[in-house]
Coordinates of C-alpha atoms in Angstrom, one line a residue:
M1 CA 186.3 -95.9 135.4
A2 CA 185.0 -97.5 132.2
V3 CA 187.2 -97.4 129.2
Y4 CA 186.2 -98.1 125.6
A5 CA 189.0 -98.9 123.2
L6 CA 189.4 -100.0 119.7
T7 CA 190.3 -103.6 119.4
G8 CA 194.0 -104.2 120.3
F9 CA 194.7 -100.6 121.3
S10 CA 194.8 -98.7 124.5
L11 CA 196.6 -95.7 125.9
V12 CA 199.0 -98.2 127.6
S13 CA 199.8 -99.9 124.3
L14 CA 200.4 -96.6 122.7
L15 CA 203.0 -95.9 125.4
S16 CA 204.8 -99.1 124.4
F17 CA 204.8 -97.9 120.8
G18 CA 206.6 -94.7 122.0
Y19 CA 203.8 -92.2 121.5
L20 CA 204.1 -91.1 125.1
S21 CA 207.7 -92.1 125.7
W22 CA 209.1 -88.6 125.5
D23 CA 209.6 -86.9 128.9
W24 CA 207.1 -84.0 129.4
M25 CA 209.7 -82.2 131.5
K26 CA 212.4 -82.3 128.8
P27 CA 213.1 -78.9 127.3
S28 CA 212.2 -80.0 123.8
L29 CA 212.3 -82.8 121.3
V30 CA 214.9 -80.9 119.4
A31 CA 218.2 -80.6 121.2
D32 CA 218.8 -77.1 122.4
V33 CA 221.8 -75.5 120.8
A34 CA 224.7 -74.3 123.0
T35 CA 224.7 -70.6 123.7
D36 CA 227.0 -68.5 121.5
P37 CA 229.7 -66.9 123.8
M38 CA 229.5 -63.8 121.6
E39 CA 226.0 -63.2 122.9
K40 CA 227.4 -62.2 126.3
S41 CA 228.7 -59.0 124.6
L42 CA 225.3 -57.8 123.6
P43 CA 224.1 -54.6 125.4
P44 CA 221.9 -55.2 128.5
A45 CA 219.1 -53.1 127.2
F46 CA 217.6 -52.1 123.8
T47 CA 219.0 -48.9 122.3
R48 CA 215.6 -48.1 120.7
P49 CA 212.1 -49.6 120.8
P50 CA 212.1 -53.0 119.0
H51 CA 210.1 -53.9 115.9
I52 CA 207.3 -56.3 117.0
I53 CA 205.9 -59.0 114.7
F54 CA 203.1 -61.1 116.3
I55 CA 202.2 -64.2 114.4
L56 CA 198.9 -66.0 115.3
T57 CA 197.9 -69.2 113.7
D58 CA 194.3 -70.5 113.7
D59 CA 193.4 -74.0 114.9
Q60 CA 196.9 -75.4 114.9
G61 CA 197.1 -78.3 117.3
Y62 CA 199.6 -78.6 120.1
H63 CA 201.2 -81.7 118.4
D64 CA 201.3 -80.0 115.0
V65 CA 204.8 -78.5 115.0
G66 CA 208.1 -80.4 114.4
Y67 CA 209.6 -79.8 117.8
H68 CA 206.6 -81.4 119.5
G69 CA 207.3 -84.6 117.6
S70 CA 204.9 -84.1 114.7
D71 CA 205.0 -85.9 111.4
I72 CA 204.3 -82.5 109.8
Q73 CA 207.2 -80.5 108.4
T74 CA 207.7 -77.1 110.1
P75 CA 211.5 -76.4 109.6
T76 CA 211.1 -72.6 110.0
L77 CA 209.1 -72.8 113.2
D78 CA 211.5 -75.4 114.6
R79 CA 214.5 -73.2 113.8
L80 CA 213.1 -70.0 115.1
A81 CA 211.9 -71.7 118.3
A82 CA 215.3 -73.5 118.8
E83 CA 217.2 -70.2 118.4
G84 CA 214.8 -68.4 120.7
V85 CA 212.7 -69.3 123.8
K86 CA 210.1 -72.1 123.6
L87 CA 207.1 -71.5 125.9
E88 CA 206.0 -74.9 127.2
N89 CA 203.7 -73.7 129.9
Y90 CA 201.8 -71.3 127.6
Y91 CA 198.0 -71.0 127.6
I92 CA 195.5 -69.6 125.2
Q93 CA 191.7 -69.8 125.0
P94 CA 189.7 -72.8 123.5
I95 CA 188.1 -70.8 120.6
C96 CA 188.8 -67.9 118.2
T97 CA 187.2 -64.7 119.5
P98 CA 188.2 -65.2 123.1
S99 CA 191.9 -65.6 122.4
R100 CA 191.9 -62.6 120.0
S101 CA 190.0 -60.4 122.4
Q102 CA 192.4 -61.2 125.3
L103 CA 195.4 -60.6 123.2
I104 CA 194.2 -57.2 122.0
T105 CA 192.9 -56.0 125.4
G106 CA 195.0 -57.9 128.0
R107 CA 191.8 -58.8 129.9
Y108 CA 190.0 -62.0 130.6
Q109 CA 186.7 -62.6 128.7
I110 CA 184.7 -62.0 131.9
H111 CA 186.0 -58.4 131.9
T112 CA 184.9 -57.6 128.3
G113 CA 181.6 -59.4 128.2
L114 CA 182.8 -61.9 125.6
Q115 CA 182.8 -64.9 127.9
H116 CA 180.3 -66.9 125.8
S117 CA 181.1 -68.5 122.4
I118 CA 182.4 -66.3 119.5
I119 CA 181.2 -63.1 117.8
R120 CA 179.0 -64.3 114.9
P121 CA 178.8 -62.5 111.6
R122 CA 175.2 -61.4 112.0
Q123 CA 175.4 -60.3 115.6
P124 CA 175.4 -56.5 116.5
N125 CA 178.5 -57.1 118.7
C126 CA 182.2 -56.4 118.7
L127 CA 185.2 -55.8 121.0
P128 CA 183.9 -53.2 123.5
L129 CA 184.7 -49.7 122.3
D130 CA 185.7 -48.6 125.7
Q131 CA 188.7 -50.9 125.7
V132 CA 192.1 -49.4 124.9
T133 CA 193.7 -51.9 122.5
L134 CA 197.2 -53.1 122.2
P135 CA 197.8 -51.4 118.8
Q136 CA 196.4 -48.1 120.3
K137 CA 198.9 -48.2 123.1
L138 CA 201.7 -48.9 120.6
Q139 CA 200.5 -46.0 118.4
E140 CA 200.8 -43.8 121.5
A141 CA 204.4 -45.1 121.9
G142 CA 205.2 -43.9 118.3
Y143 CA 204.7 -47.2 116.5
S144 CA 203.4 -47.7 113.0
T145 CA 200.7 -50.4 113.4
H146 CA 199.5 -52.9 110.8
M147 CA 197.2 -55.9 110.8
V148 CA 197.2 -58.7 108.2
G149 CA 194.7 -61.6 108.4
K150 CA 191.7 -62.6 110.4
W151 CA 190.0 -60.1 112.7
H152 CA 187.0 -61.9 114.2
L153 CA 186.3 -59.3 116.8
G154 CA 183.1 -57.9 115.3
F155 CA 182.3 -55.4 112.5
Y156 CA 178.6 -54.5 112.8
K157 CA 179.5 -50.8 112.7
K158 CA 182.5 -49.0 111.4
E159 CA 183.8 -48.1 114.8
C160 CA 184.5 -51.8 115.4
L161 CA 186.8 -52.2 112.4
P162 CA 190.6 -52.8 112.9
T163 CA 191.4 -49.4 111.4
R164 CA 189.2 -47.8 114.1
R165 CA 190.8 -49.9 116.9
G166 CA 194.4 -48.9 116.5
F167 CA 195.7 -50.3 113.2
D168 CA 197.0 -47.9 110.5
T169 CA 196.4 -50.5 107.8
F170 CA 194.4 -53.7 107.5
L171 CA 194.2 -56.4 104.9
G172 CA 192.2 -59.5 105.9
S173 CA 188.8 -61.0 106.7
L174 CA 186.3 -59.8 109.3
T175 CA 184.5 -63.0 110.0
G176 CA 185.7 -66.3 111.4
N177 CA 186.4 -68.4 108.4
V178 CA 186.5 -67.9 104.6
D179 CA 187.4 -69.8 101.5
Y180 CA 191.2 -69.5 101.1
Y181 CA 190.8 -68.5 97.4
T182 CA 187.4 -66.9 96.8
Y183 CA 187.1 -65.4 100.3
D184 CA 183.4 -66.3 100.5
N185 CA 181.9 -67.1 103.8
C186 CA 178.5 -68.6 104.5
D187 CA 176.8 -68.1 107.8
G188 CA 174.1 -70.6 107.2
P189 CA 172.2 -71.7 104.1
G190 CA 171.9 -68.8 101.6
V191 CA 173.6 -66.3 103.9
C192 CA 176.9 -66.0 101.9
G193 CA 179.1 -63.1 101.2
Y194 CA 182.6 -62.0 100.2
D195 CA 185.0 -61.2 103.1
L196 CA 188.4 -59.7 102.2
H197 CA 189.0 -56.1 103.1
E198 CA 191.7 -53.5 102.4
G199 CA 191.3 -50.9 105.1
E200 CA 187.6 -50.3 105.3
D201 CA 186.9 -51.2 101.6
V202 CA 186.1 -54.5 100.1
A203 CA 189.1 -56.0 98.3
W204 CA 187.4 -57.6 95.3
D205 CA 190.5 -57.5 93.2
Q206 CA 192.4 -59.9 95.5
S207 CA 190.1 -62.8 94.9
G208 CA 191.8 -65.9 93.7
K209 CA 195.0 -65.5 95.7
Y210 CA 195.7 -68.1 98.4
S211 CA 195.4 -66.3 101.7
T212 CA 198.5 -67.6 103.4
F213 CA 200.6 -66.4 100.4
L214 CA 198.7 -63.1 100.1
Y215 CA 199.2 -62.3 103.8
A216 CA 202.9 -63.0 103.8
Q217 CA 203.4 -60.9 100.7
R218 CA 201.5 -58.0 102.3
V219 CA 203.8 -58.2 105.3
S220 CA 206.9 -58.0 103.0
K221 CA 205.4 -55.1 101.2
I222 CA 204.8 -53.2 104.5
L223 CA 208.4 -53.8 105.6
A224 CA 209.7 -52.7 102.2
S225 CA 207.8 -49.4 102.4
H226 CA 208.6 -48.6 106.0
S227 CA 211.9 -47.3 107.5
P228 CA 213.6 -49.7 109.9
K229 CA 214.7 -46.6 111.9
E230 CA 211.0 -46.2 113.0
P231 CA 209.3 -48.8 115.2
I232 CA 206.7 -51.0 113.6
F233 CA 204.1 -53.4 115.0
I234 CA 202.7 -56.0 112.6
Y235 CA 199.9 -58.4 113.8
V236 CA 199.8 -61.4 111.4
A237 CA 196.7 -63.4 112.1
F238 CA 196.9 -66.2 109.6
Q239 CA 193.6 -67.8 108.5
A240 CA 195.6 -71.1 108.4
V241 CA 195.0 -73.7 109.4
H242 CA 191.3 -73.3 110.1
T243 CA 188.8 -75.1 107.8
P244 CA 188.1 -75.3 104.9
L245 CA 191.0 -77.6 104.3
Q246 CA 192.5 -76.0 101.2
S247 CA 196.1 -75.9 100.0
P248 CA 198.1 -75.5 96.8
K249 CA 198.5 -79.0 95.4
E250 CA 202.3 -79.1 95.5
Y251 CA 202.1 -79.0 99.3
I252 CA 199.6 -81.8 99.5
Y253 CA 201.8 -83.9 97.3
R254 CA 204.5 -83.9 100.0
Y255 CA 202.1 -85.8 102.2
R256 CA 200.7 -88.2 99.7
S257 CA 201.7 -91.2 101.9
M258 CA 199.4 -90.0 104.7
G259 CA 196.4 -92.4 104.7
N260 CA 194.0 -89.9 106.3
V261 CA 192.8 -87.4 103.8
A262 CA 191.9 -84.7 106.3
R263 CA 195.3 -85.0 108.0
R264 CA 197.0 -84.9 104.6
K265 CA 195.4 -81.6 103.6
Y266 CA 195.8 -80.2 107.1
A267 CA 199.5 -81.1 107.1
A268 CA 199.9 -79.3 103.7
M269 CA 198.4 -76.2 105.1
V270 CA 200.7 -76.2 108.2
T271 CA 203.8 -76.6 106.0
C272 CA 202.6 -73.8 103.7
M273 CA 202.1 -71.5 106.7
D274 CA 205.6 -72.4 107.9
E275 CA 207.0 -71.3 104.6
A276 CA 205.1 -68.0 104.8
V277 CA 206.7 -67.4 108.2
K278 CA 210.1 -68.1 106.6
N279 CA 209.3 -65.4 103.9
I280 CA 208.4 -62.9 106.6
T281 CA 211.6 -63.6 108.6
W282 CA 213.6 -63.2 105.3
A283 CA 211.9 -59.9 104.7
L284 CA 212.8 -58.7 108.2
K285 CA 216.4 -59.4 107.4
K286 CA 216.4 -58.1 103.9
Y287 CA 214.9 -54.7 104.8
G288 CA 217.0 -54.2 108.0
Y289 CA 214.6 -54.9 110.8
Y290 CA 215.7 -58.2 112.1
D291 CA 218.5 -57.2 114.5
N292 CA 216.1 -55.0 116.5
S293 CA 213.0 -57.2 116.2
V294 CA 210.9 -59.4 118.5
I295 CA 208.9 -62.2 116.8
V296 CA 206.2 -63.8 118.9
F297 CA 204.5 -67.0 117.6
S298 CA 201.3 -68.2 119.1
T299 CA 198.4 -70.5 118.3
D300 CA 194.9 -69.3 119.1
N301 CA 193.3 -72.5 120.4
G302 CA 193.7 -76.2 120.3
G303 CA 193.5 -78.2 117.1
Q304 CA 190.2 -79.5 115.7
T305 CA 190.8 -83.2 115.6
F306 CA 188.0 -84.1 113.1
S307 CA 189.6 -81.6 110.7
G308 CA 193.0 -83.1 110.8
G309 CA 194.5 -81.4 113.8
S310 CA 196.2 -83.2 116.7
N311 CA 196.8 -82.1 120.3
W312 CA 198.4 -85.4 121.3
P313 CA 199.3 -86.4 124.0
L314 CA 197.0 -83.8 125.6
R315 CA 193.4 -84.4 126.5
G316 CA 190.6 -82.8 124.5
R317 CA 190.4 -80.6 121.5
K318 CA 189.4 -77.1 120.3
G319 CA 186.4 -75.8 122.1
T320 CA 187.2 -77.6 125.4
Y321 CA 188.9 -76.6 128.6
W322 CA 191.0 -79.7 128.7
E323 CA 194.7 -79.1 128.1
G324 CA 194.2 -80.0 124.4
G325 CA 192.0 -77.0 124.0
V326 CA 193.9 -74.4 126.0
R327 CA 197.6 -75.2 126.0
G328 CA 199.2 -73.5 123.0
I329 CA 202.2 -73.6 120.9
G330 CA 204.2 -70.5 121.7
F331 CA 207.8 -69.2 121.3
V332 CA 209.7 -65.9 121.1
H333 CA 212.5 -65.3 118.7
S334 CA 214.7 -62.2 118.9
P335 CA 218.3 -61.2 118.8
L336 CA 217.4 -59.1 121.9
I337 CA 216.8 -62.0 124.2
K338 CA 219.5 -62.3 126.8
R339 CA 219.2 -66.1 127.3
K340 CA 218.5 -67.7 124.0
R341 CA 218.2 -71.3 122.8
R342 CA 216.3 -72.7 125.7
T343 CA 212.9 -73.8 126.9
S344 CA 210.9 -71.9 129.4
W345 CA 208.4 -73.5 131.8
A346 CA 207.3 -70.1 133.1
L347 CA 203.5 -69.8 133.3
V348 CA 202.4 -67.5 130.5
H349 CA 198.9 -66.6 129.2
I350 CA 197.8 -64.8 126.0
T351 CA 196.7 -61.8 128.1
D352 CA 200.3 -61.3 129.1
W353 CA 201.4 -60.1 125.6
Y354 CA 199.6 -56.7 126.1
P355 CA 201.6 -55.5 129.0
T356 CA 204.7 -57.3 127.8
L357 CA 204.8 -55.7 124.4
V358 CA 203.7 -52.3 125.6
S359 CA 206.6 -52.4 128.1
L360 CA 209.0 -53.4 125.4
A361 CA 207.8 -50.5 123.4
R362 CA 208.4 -48.2 126.3
G363 CA 204.7 -47.3 126.3
N364 CA 202.6 -46.1 129.2
L365 CA 200.5 -48.6 131.1
S366 CA 199.4 -46.3 133.9
N367 CA 196.2 -45.3 132.1
V368 CA 195.0 -48.9 131.6
P369 CA 194.4 -50.1 135.1
G370 CA 192.9 -53.5 135.8
L371 CA 194.8 -55.6 133.2
D372 CA 194.7 -59.3 133.7
G373 CA 198.0 -59.8 131.9
Y374 CA 201.6 -59.5 133.3
N375 CA 204.8 -58.3 131.9
V376 CA 206.6 -61.6 131.3
W377 CA 209.6 -60.3 129.3
P378 CA 212.1 -60.9 132.2
A379 CA 210.8 -64.5 132.5
I380 CA 211.3 -65.0 128.7
S381 CA 214.5 -63.1 128.1
E382 CA 216.4 -63.7 131.4
G383 CA 214.8 -66.9 132.7
K384 CA 213.4 -65.2 135.8
E385 CA 210.3 -66.5 137.6
S386 CA 207.0 -65.7 136.0
P387 CA 204.9 -63.1 137.9
R388 CA 201.9 -65.2 136.9
T389 CA 200.7 -67.9 139.3
E390 CA 197.1 -68.4 138.1
I391 CA 195.0 -68.3 135.0
L392 CA 191.2 -67.9 134.8
H393 CA 190.5 -70.0 131.8
N394 CA 186.9 -68.8 131.8
I395 CA 183.5 -68.6 133.4
D396 CA 180.6 -69.0 131.0
P397 CA 177.2 -68.7 132.6
L398 CA 175.4 -69.2 129.3
Y399 CA 176.9 -72.5 128.3
N400 CA 174.7 -75.6 128.7
H401 CA 174.7 -76.4 132.4
A402 CA 175.9 -79.8 133.4
K403 CA 173.1 -82.1 134.3
Y404 CA 174.7 -83.4 137.5
G405 CA 176.1 -80.1 138.8
S406 CA 174.7 -78.3 141.8
L407 CA 175.4 -75.7 144.5
E408 CA 175.7 -78.5 147.0
D409 CA 178.5 -80.1 145.0
G410 CA 180.3 -76.8 145.1
F411 CA 180.3 -76.6 149.0
G412 CA 177.4 -74.1 148.9
I413 CA 179.7 -71.4 147.3
W414 CA 179.6 -72.4 143.6
N415 CA 177.1 -74.0 141.3
T416 CA 179.2 -76.7 139.7
A417 CA 176.7 -77.0 136.8
V418 CA 178.3 -73.7 135.4
Q419 CA 181.1 -74.2 132.9
A420 CA 184.3 -72.8 134.4
S421 CA 188.0 -73.6 134.7
I422 CA 190.9 -72.1 136.6
R423 CA 194.6 -72.9 137.1
V424 CA 196.3 -71.9 140.3
R425 CA 200.0 -72.9 140.4
E426 CA 200.1 -76.7 139.8
W427 CA 196.4 -77.2 140.3
K428 CA 193.6 -77.0 137.7
L429 CA 189.9 -77.1 138.4
L430 CA 187.1 -77.6 135.9
T431 CA 183.4 -77.4 136.6
G432 CA 180.2 -77.9 134.5
D433 CA 180.8 -79.4 131.1
P434 CA 184.4 -78.9 130.0
G435 CA 183.7 -80.4 126.5
Y436 CA 184.8 -83.4 124.6
S437 CA 187.3 -85.2 126.8
D438 CA 189.1 -88.0 124.9
W439 CA 192.7 -88.4 124.2
I440 CA 193.1 -88.4 120.4
P441 CA 196.4 -89.8 119.0
P442 CA 197.9 -88.6 115.7
Q443 CA 195.7 -89.4 112.8
T444 CA 197.9 -92.2 111.4
L445 CA 195.1 -94.8 111.4
T446 CA 192.7 -95.1 108.4
N447 CA 189.5 -96.8 107.5
F448 CA 188.2 -97.4 111.0
P449 CA 184.4 -97.4 111.2
G450 CA 182.6 -94.5 112.9
S451 CA 184.8 -92.2 115.0
W452 CA 188.2 -93.5 113.9
W453 CA 190.1 -91.2 116.2
N454 CA 188.6 -92.4 119.5
L455 CA 191.3 -94.8 120.7
E456 CA 190.2 -94.3 124.3
R457 CA 187.2 -92.8 125.9
L458 CA 186.4 -92.1 129.5
T459 CA 182.7 -92.5 130.5
D460 CA 182.9 -91.8 134.2
G461 CA 182.7 -88.1 133.5
L462 CA 179.0 -88.3 132.4
R463 CA 177.8 -88.0 136.0
K464 CA 180.5 -85.6 137.2
S465 CA 180.6 -81.8 137.4
V466 CA 184.0 -81.2 139.2
W467 CA 187.5 -82.3 138.2
L468 CA 190.8 -81.5 139.8
F469 CA 194.2 -82.2 138.3
N470 CA 197.8 -81.6 139.3
I471 CA 198.9 -80.3 135.9
T472 CA 202.6 -80.2 136.7
A473 CA 202.6 -83.9 137.7
D474 CA 199.8 -85.0 135.4
P475 CA 199.8 -82.8 132.2
Y476 CA 197.6 -85.4 130.4
E477 CA 194.8 -85.0 132.9
R478 CA 194.6 -88.7 133.6
Y479 CA 194.1 -88.7 137.4
D480 CA 191.2 -86.7 138.8
L481 CA 192.0 -85.8 142.4
S482 CA 188.8 -84.0 143.3
D483 CA 187.7 -86.7 145.7
Q484 CA 191.1 -87.0 147.4
R485 CA 191.7 -83.2 147.7
P486 CA 188.4 -81.5 148.6
D487 CA 190.5 -78.8 150.4
V488 CA 192.1 -77.8 147.1
V489 CA 188.7 -78.0 145.3
R490 CA 187.2 -75.6 147.8
T491 CA 190.2 -73.2 147.6
L492 CA 189.9 -73.0 143.8
L493 CA 186.1 -72.7 143.9
M494 CA 186.7 -69.6 146.1
R495 CA 188.9 -68.2 143.4
L496 CA 186.2 -68.7 140.9
V497 CA 183.8 -66.9 143.2
H498 CA 186.3 -64.0 143.5
Y499 CA 186.6 -63.7 139.7
N500 CA 182.9 -64.0 139.1
R501 CA 182.2 -61.0 141.3
T502 CA 184.3 -58.9 138.9
A503 CA 182.6 -60.2 135.8
I504 CA 180.5 -57.9 133.6
P505 CA 177.3 -59.1 131.9
V506 CA 177.7 -61.3 128.8
R507 CA 177.4 -59.6 125.5
Y508 CA 175.7 -62.0 123.1
P509 CA 172.9 -60.3 121.2
A510 CA 170.5 -61.9 118.8
E511 CA 171.5 -62.1 115.1
N512 CA 170.1 -59.3 112.9
P513 CA 168.8 -59.9 109.4
R514 CA 170.2 -56.6 108.2
A515 CA 173.7 -58.0 108.4
H516 CA 172.9 -60.2 105.3
P517 CA 175.6 -59.6 102.6
D518 CA 172.9 -59.1 100.0
F519 CA 172.2 -55.7 101.7
N520 CA 175.8 -54.8 101.5
G521 CA 176.6 -55.3 97.9
G522 CA 177.4 -59.0 98.3
A523 CA 180.1 -58.6 101.0
W524 CA 180.2 -58.9 104.8
G525 CA 180.7 -55.5 106.4
P526 CA 179.3 -52.9 108.8
W527 CA 175.6 -52.5 108.5
A528 CA 174.4 -50.5 111.5
S529 CA 174.1 -46.8 111.8
E530 CA 175.1 -45.0 115.0
D531 CA 171.4 -44.7 116.0
D532 CA 170.9 -48.4 115.4
A533 CA 173.8 -49.3 117.6
E534 CA 172.7 -47.1 120.4
E535 CA 169.2 -48.7 120.5
W536 CA 170.6 -52.2 120.4
E537 CA 173.3 -51.5 123.0
G538 CA 170.6 -49.9 125.2
G539 CA 168.6 -53.1 125.2
G540 CA 166.1 -52.3 122.4
E541 CA 165.1 -54.7 119.7
P542 CA 167.1 -54.7 116.5
L543 CA 165.5 -52.5 113.8
K544 CA 164.3 -54.7 111.1
G545 CA 162.5 -52.6 108.6
R546 CA 164.1 -49.2 108.6
N547 CA 166.8 -47.9 106.2
K548 CA 167.2 -51.3 104.5
K549 CA 169.5 -51.4 101.5
K550 CA 167.8 -52.7 98.4
K551 CA 168.5 -56.4 97.9
C552 CA 171.4 -57.0 95.5
K553 CA 169.9 -59.1 92.7
I554 CA 173.1 -59.9 90.9
C555 CA 175.1 -60.9 94.0
K556 CA 174.6 -64.7 93.4
L557 CA 175.5 -64.4 89.7
R558 CA 178.6 -62.3 90.5
S559 CA 179.7 -64.8 93.2
F560 CA 179.3 -67.7 90.7
F561 CA 181.5 -66.1 88.1
R562 CA 184.0 -65.0 90.7
K563 CA 184.3 -68.6 91.9
L564 CA 184.5 -70.0 88.4
N565 CA 187.3 -67.5 87.5
T566 CA 189.2 -68.3 90.6
R567 CA 189.1 -72.1 90.0
L568 CA 190.4 -71.6 86.5
M569 CA 193.3 -69.4 87.6
S570 CA 194.4 -71.2 90.8
N571 CA 195.8 -74.6 91.6
R572 CA 193.2 -75.4 94.2
I573 CA 192.2 -79.0 94.6

């Protein structure tokens, strides 16, 4: 194994500095608080369906929370996690759309056709309309349902919008990333548009308000106008801390001593998001919801290391199937938890929230067969064993095939050139190209030439297409056991074969020029008619010349003045 290291540094030397000195199997870096004896007097079951607040952050790295030893201040998240249940064996997906689709449907990507990449703004694609969504099931159970934040599950026709997929109200963006103040998003040179929506309308009047604050304020407004006697579900999908790296200057000032500029801005965004969560929690208490509430906190994928994020000490980053890409920050905070103030090592995946939350809501799951998620509430609340023993991280047949993979390397049953990953109990298998594989320490070093974050790089993987790790014993994925345990490799390959037989075809259509915001008044939004959608979904070519909207000639000028006005009114730096 060849190792390239910056002069004077190695993973071993970092161990001596204490970066890896904490025990992975410890419950947490923050001492768990002793259980309050009064909690034993709580009723064994809920008297009525609980209010559910699901908070999803974007691109927050595994290391980037206080209780994981971060240099970033997250006092609210630390307190909520310490008083609830920390999920330290919790898995998400490596990029945005896949995590969101699995949360909303309770199904693996291979069962929704979204196993490749993300849904891009100009694609005639969205979360399949035949899927019964989590908010729809909660509506059936009598819940008021609201979404605030980033959708990123497609919008090419109105039937794809959040308000058509189970949410009573929606305030947020439809695409993957927008400016935090102007809400502009460019999907390539000259393909730019405004993306903030209220329901199914463009929310032009909200431009200039920092999205993290705007979304927290909207949650408070929803709670103030609703009755705590009626169950409510609020899905808060913060844009933070995805790029662009933007934050009010007072938060950046707190981190002025950080030498790395990207890390400094990123840290400010995380702390700002933490305060937004504090305001949401305060609103739950103020308006009478808290005592009968369940707050779930989750990240959507690993941190993007070249944009300030850190997944240390895990291997890899966002977009990879290494632990740094798929192991998430997660916790549940609720007065209704029977065994609070502890850390859970139960295996949990983002698909599990669907059946777990519907069960908490006393909803009916009998008419949604074939879910890939499990009800993990007994594991979370009572400390029981998780019903989950394996996770299909993904099978992506369209991703670039590994140069050195073959059917022969897969015992004649699996082409190891195909990107795939699966976890079965303590074992994790990766095939194909899992993505960027370095260990990237916290960004405390500055002014290194080139790729300053690469303290250690493995090069033996360039001619490999199969990796096997005992994740329980080796959570950092340091020791590849594929040669020593071919029996385990074969067993896990058979599981991949099993899952692949259940996969539906990939939905990844070509981009359509009619999606250009200039044809939609300068904003991103639905552009396809019902007839168009039927032709595209039936395999026909996108219609390019019919029923085009006249090009908006003043869009660029209007966007210029909107940006200028925003910069004059805001504290953005």
